[in-house]
Tab-separated table of C-alpha atoms in Angstrom:
chain	number	residue	atom	x	y	z
A	1	UNK	CA	-144.941	-79.320	37.579
A	2	UNK	CA	-145.033	-80.717	41.085
A	3	UNK	CA	-143.318	-83.066	43.522
A	4	UNK	CA	-140.398	-85.399	42.817
A	5	UNK	CA	-141.811	-86.537	39.483
A	6	UNK	CA	-141.904	-82.929	38.317
A	7	UNK	CA	-138.295	-82.372	39.354
A	8	UNK	CA	-137.179	-85.479	37.467
A	9	UNK	CA	-138.651	-84.326	34.143
A	10	UNK	CA	-137.909	-80.607	34.478
A	11	UNK	CA	-135.864	-79.095	31.643
A	12	UNK	CA	-134.288	-75.784	30.745
A	13	UNK	CA	-133.981	-73.294	33.578
A	14	UNK	CA	-135.633	-75.079	36.485
A	15	UNK	CA	-136.884	-73.434	39.664
A	16	UNK	CA	-137.273	-75.797	42.609
A	17	UNK	CA	-139.860	-74.102	44.826
A	18	UNK	CA	-139.966	-74.735	48.571
A	19	UNK	CA	-141.590	-71.905	50.512
A	20	UNK	CA	-141.890	-73.821	53.831
A	21	UNK	CA	-138.966	-73.801	54.290
A	22	UNK	CA	-135.810	-74.747	52.394
A	23	UNK	CA	-135.312	-71.798	50.068
A	24	UNK	CA	-136.796	-69.279	52.477
A	25	UNK	CA	-134.173	-70.491	54.953
A	26	UNK	CA	-131.384	-70.320	52.368
A	27	UNK	CA	-132.411	-66.789	51.397
A	28	UNK	CA	-132.361	-65.781	55.059
A	29	UNK	CA	-128.915	-67.351	55.476
A	30	UNK	CA	-127.493	-65.498	52.483
A	31	UNK	CA	-128.917	-62.194	53.715
A	32	UNK	CA	-127.088	-62.854	56.976
A	33	UNK	CA	-123.733	-63.314	55.296
A	34	UNK	CA	-123.305	-67.041	54.686
A	35	UNK	CA	-120.739	-67.729	51.941
A	36	UNK	CA	-122.313	-70.746	50.271
A	37	UNK	CA	-124.624	-73.658	50.974
A	38	UNK	CA	-123.967	-77.288	50.013
A	39	UNK	CA	-127.189	-79.141	49.182
A	40	UNK	CA	-127.438	-82.851	49.955
A	41	UNK	CA	-130.351	-85.269	50.300
A	42	UNK	CA	-128.963	-87.591	52.979
A	43	UNK	CA	-128.457	-86.904	56.696
A	44	UNK	CA	-125.367	-89.097	57.041
A	45	UNK	CA	-123.775	-87.507	53.985
A	46	UNK	CA	-124.248	-84.081	55.554
A	47	UNK	CA	-122.620	-85.142	58.827
A	48	UNK	CA	-119.742	-86.881	57.034
A	49	UNK	CA	-119.102	-83.789	54.917
A	50	UNK	CA	-118.946	-81.580	57.992
A	51	UNK	CA	-116.594	-84.012	59.736
A	52	UNK	CA	-114.331	-83.972	56.680
A	53	UNK	CA	-114.161	-80.198	56.522
A	54	UNK	CA	-116.533	-79.461	53.639
A	55	UNK	CA	-118.621	-77.086	55.735
A	56	UNK	CA	-118.913	-75.334	59.076
A	57	UNK	CA	-122.486	-76.239	60.020
A	58	UNK	CA	-125.173	-78.810	59.227
A	59	UNK	CA	-128.702	-77.505	58.738
A	60	UNK	CA	-131.832	-79.443	57.871
A	61	UNK	CA	-134.863	-81.462	58.875
A	62	UNK	CA	-136.645	-84.774	58.859
A	63	UNK	CA	-140.384	-84.244	59.102
A	64	UNK	CA	-139.735	-80.658	60.119
A	65	UNK	CA	-137.501	-81.658	63.043
A	66	UNK	CA	-133.770	-80.943	63.287
A	67	UNK	CA	-131.816	-84.226	63.008
A	68	UNK	CA	-129.516	-85.335	65.805
A	69	UNK	CA	-126.059	-83.719	65.675
A	70	UNK	CA	-127.213	-80.981	63.286
A	71	UNK	CA	-126.398	-77.404	64.242
A	72	UNK	CA	-129.611	-75.864	62.912
A	73	UNK	CA	-133.024	-76.967	61.788
A	74	UNK	CA	-134.423	-76.013	58.400
A	75	UNK	CA	-135.467	-72.758	59.987
A	76	UNK	CA	-134.735	-69.025	59.744
A	77	UNK	CA	-135.465	-68.841	63.479
A	78	UNK	CA	-132.560	-71.186	64.208
A	79	UNK	CA	-130.224	-68.931	62.224
A	80	UNK	CA	-131.339	-65.701	63.889
A	81	UNK	CA	-128.448	-64.150	65.811
A	82	UNK	CA	-125.991	-66.876	64.779
A	83	UNK	CA	-122.507	-66.068	63.497
A	84	UNK	CA	-122.755	-67.502	59.988
A	85	UNK	CA	-121.005	-64.708	58.097
A	86	UNK	CA	-118.539	-66.114	55.528
A	87	UNK	CA	-119.349	-69.669	56.646
A	88	UNK	CA	-120.371	-72.716	54.610
A	89	UNK	CA	-123.560	-74.551	55.557
A	90	UNK	CA	-124.432	-78.116	54.548
A	91	UNK	CA	-128.195	-78.276	54.003
A	92	UNK	CA	-130.363	-81.402	53.903
A	93	UNK	CA	-134.174	-81.406	53.670
A	94	UNK	CA	-136.880	-83.814	52.554
A	95	UNK	CA	-138.235	-81.501	49.863
A	96	UNK	CA	-136.213	-78.553	48.559
A	97	UNK	CA	-132.658	-79.882	48.550
A	98	UNK	CA	-133.845	-83.351	47.541
A	99	UNK	CA	-135.830	-81.884	44.651
A	100	UNK	CA	-132.821	-79.944	43.429
A	101	UNK	CA	-130.760	-83.119	43.311
A	102	UNK	CA	-133.490	-84.899	41.320
A	103	UNK	CA	-133.510	-82.201	38.617
A	104	UNK	CA	-130.801	-83.946	36.605
A	105	UNK	CA	-132.226	-82.905	33.221
A	106	UNK	CA	-132.205	-79.192	34.007
A	107	UNK	CA	-129.771	-76.869	32.252
A	108	UNK	CA	-129.683	-74.593	35.283
A	109	UNK	CA	-131.273	-74.949	38.732
A	110	UNK	CA	-132.605	-72.136	40.905
A	111	UNK	CA	-134.046	-72.248	44.408
A	112	UNK	CA	-137.298	-70.353	44.687
A	113	UNK	CA	-139.632	-69.078	47.391
A	114	UNK	CA	-141.919	-66.104	47.870
A	115	UNK	CA	-139.156	-64.149	49.556
A	116	UNK	CA	-137.041	-64.041	46.370
A	117	UNK	CA	-139.709	-64.686	43.717
A	118	UNK	CA	-139.361	-61.488	41.705
A	119	UNK	CA	-135.554	-61.536	41.871
A	120	UNK	CA	-135.577	-65.125	40.609
A	121	UNK	CA	-137.836	-64.233	37.687
A	122	UNK	CA	-135.680	-61.204	36.842
A	123	UNK	CA	-132.607	-63.463	36.741
A	124	UNK	CA	-134.417	-65.931	34.468
A	125	UNK	CA	-135.433	-63.180	32.053
A	126	UNK	CA	-131.812	-62.070	31.719
A	127	UNK	CA	-130.884	-65.575	30.512
A	128	UNK	CA	-133.500	-65.465	27.706
A	129	UNK	CA	-134.237	-69.212	28.040
A	130	UNK	CA	-136.306	-71.257	25.612
A	131	UNK	CA	-137.672	-73.468	28.391
A	132	UNK	CA	-138.506	-72.641	32.014
A	133	UNK	CA	-139.749	-75.299	34.447
A	134	UNK	CA	-141.362	-74.291	37.738
A	135	UNK	CA	-141.490	-77.221	40.164
A	136	UNK	CA	-143.628	-76.912	43.307
A	137	UNK	CA	-142.015	-79.452	45.627
A	138	UNK	CA	-144.859	-79.806	48.126
A	139	UNK	CA	-144.406	-81.885	51.284
A	140	UNK	CA	-143.036	-85.345	51.869
A	141	UNK	CA	-143.521	-87.687	54.806
A	142	UNK	CA	-143.385	-91.401	55.530
A	143	UNK	CA	-146.845	-91.551	53.923
A	144	UNK	CA	-145.614	-90.172	50.605
A	145	UNK	CA	-145.755	-86.822	48.843
A	146	UNK	CA	-148.502	-84.246	48.563
A	147	UNK	CA	-148.925	-80.921	46.843
A	148	UNK	CA	-149.062	-77.869	49.082
A	149	UNK	CA	-150.829	-74.595	48.455
A	150	UNK	CA	-147.871	-72.386	49.293
A	151	UNK	CA	-145.574	-73.991	46.712
A	152	UNK	CA	-148.264	-74.283	44.033
A	153	UNK	CA	-149.287	-70.636	44.490
A	154	UNK	CA	-145.679	-69.481	44.469
A	155	UNK	CA	-145.260	-71.248	41.113
A	156	UNK	CA	-148.424	-69.603	39.781
A	157	UNK	CA	-147.200	-66.208	40.971
A	158	UNK	CA	-143.774	-66.653	39.367
A	159	UNK	CA	-145.429	-67.785	36.125
A	160	UNK	CA	-147.503	-64.605	36.124
A	161	UNK	CA	-144.321	-62.541	36.507
A	162	UNK	CA	-142.623	-64.411	33.674
A	163	UNK	CA	-145.619	-63.778	31.435
A	164	UNK	CA	-145.752	-60.124	32.557
A	165	UNK	CA	-149.323	-60.517	33.798
A	166	UNK	CA	-148.535	-60.255	37.512
A	167	UNK	CA	-150.972	-61.432	40.135
A	168	UNK	CA	-151.298	-59.062	43.090
A	169	UNK	CA	-148.597	-60.200	45.509
A	170	UNK	CA	-150.504	-59.509	48.718
A	171	UNK	CA	-153.436	-61.574	47.478
A	172	UNK	CA	-151.078	-64.543	47.129
A	173	UNK	CA	-149.777	-63.942	50.658
A	174	UNK	CA	-153.304	-63.712	52.066
A	175	UNK	CA	-154.346	-67.034	50.553
A	176	UNK	CA	-151.180	-68.822	51.667
A	177	UNK	CA	-151.467	-67.427	55.190
A	178	UNK	CA	-154.832	-69.168	55.517
A	179	UNK	CA	-153.743	-72.518	54.059
A	180	UNK	CA	-153.307	-75.766	55.966
A	181	UNK	CA	-149.498	-75.787	56.045
A	182	UNK	CA	-149.441	-72.276	57.521
A	183	UNK	CA	-151.494	-73.402	60.527
A	184	UNK	CA	-148.560	-75.433	61.860
A	185	UNK	CA	-146.509	-72.344	62.556
A	186	UNK	CA	-146.947	-71.075	66.093
A	187	UNK	CA	-148.777	-74.248	67.177
A	188	UNK	CA	-147.615	-74.962	70.769
A	189	UNK	CA	-147.781	-78.686	70.013
A	190	UNK	CA	-145.402	-78.339	67.030
A	191	UNK	CA	-142.495	-76.287	68.341
A	192	UNK	CA	-140.398	-77.176	65.291
A	193	UNK	CA	-142.527	-74.667	63.367
A	194	UNK	CA	-141.917	-71.246	64.988
A	195	UNK	CA	-144.161	-68.388	63.898
A	196	UNK	CA	-141.014	-66.435	62.955
A	197	UNK	CA	-140.472	-68.834	60.058
A	198	UNK	CA	-143.920	-68.211	58.607
A	199	UNK	CA	-143.430	-64.454	58.890
A	200	UNK	CA	-140.166	-64.728	56.943
A	201	UNK	CA	-141.665	-67.050	54.328
A	202	UNK	CA	-144.502	-64.606	53.598
A	203	UNK	CA	-142.231	-61.577	53.119
A	204	UNK	CA	-142.869	-61.692	49.394
A	205	UNK	CA	-140.130	-60.190	47.187
A	206	UNK	CA	-138.207	-59.032	50.260
A	207	UNK	CA	-134.780	-60.167	49.032
A	208	UNK	CA	-133.205	-59.094	45.775
A	209	UNK	CA	-131.251	-62.232	44.961
A	210	UNK	CA	-131.698	-65.420	42.990
A	211	UNK	CA	-130.278	-68.667	44.382
A	212	UNK	CA	-128.303	-70.594	41.784
A	213	UNK	CA	-127.505	-74.236	42.529
A	214	UNK	CA	-124.383	-75.435	40.732
A	215	UNK	CA	-123.518	-79.126	40.397
A	216	UNK	CA	-120.356	-80.299	42.154
A	217	UNK	CA	-119.550	-83.997	42.556
A	218	UNK	CA	-122.492	-85.546	44.460
A	219	UNK	CA	-123.978	-82.341	45.841
A	220	UNK	CA	-125.078	-78.912	44.628
A	221	UNK	CA	-123.652	-75.582	45.757
A	222	UNK	CA	-126.033	-72.672	46.344
A	223	UNK	CA	-124.768	-69.180	45.633
A	224	UNK	CA	-126.645	-65.935	45.142
A	225	UNK	CA	-126.844	-63.992	41.897
């Protein structure tokens, strides 16, 4: 399954996959001590929630760029060295957090990336589900949506783990590192894509946590399991 249409029809345990960068960034935040992350799909909603005390920081992007009045971009680099321990972050992106909100038919929603792929699959196996949906969110712009190699390959890799026929992890990393989306990182003309973020995104199976997104009013709360 792919893109917004895939998220809308996903059932059972659903993994919303966004390697560049939503769930890589969330994984990085949790490893650096953040308490929880509130997922929204609207910039103004995020700012209003912060103003009303729902969270400590706003984090996110529009077209890869940090919105005005946000504390952090959708970027591990922006979080590096920041005091986020025991804090709540409000997260808004065009792909990952939006896709999670669209997955209204899912029994349970997980946030997936290469960095926590194996841990996510291990969590799924413990639930013994009848249905698992893997949704590669791809990229969205003013021109519409498109599939991206990093999300599609992450889904293929996770499927291989679920079926206990694992693809060699470093082969996946090698292919993704050479794909079109990866070329943006470190480009001096696109400073919103620091090379640090690509390095983090390709640290396959580095973190031993699954990200569970629980529904709460008109947003979803990410916590690690």
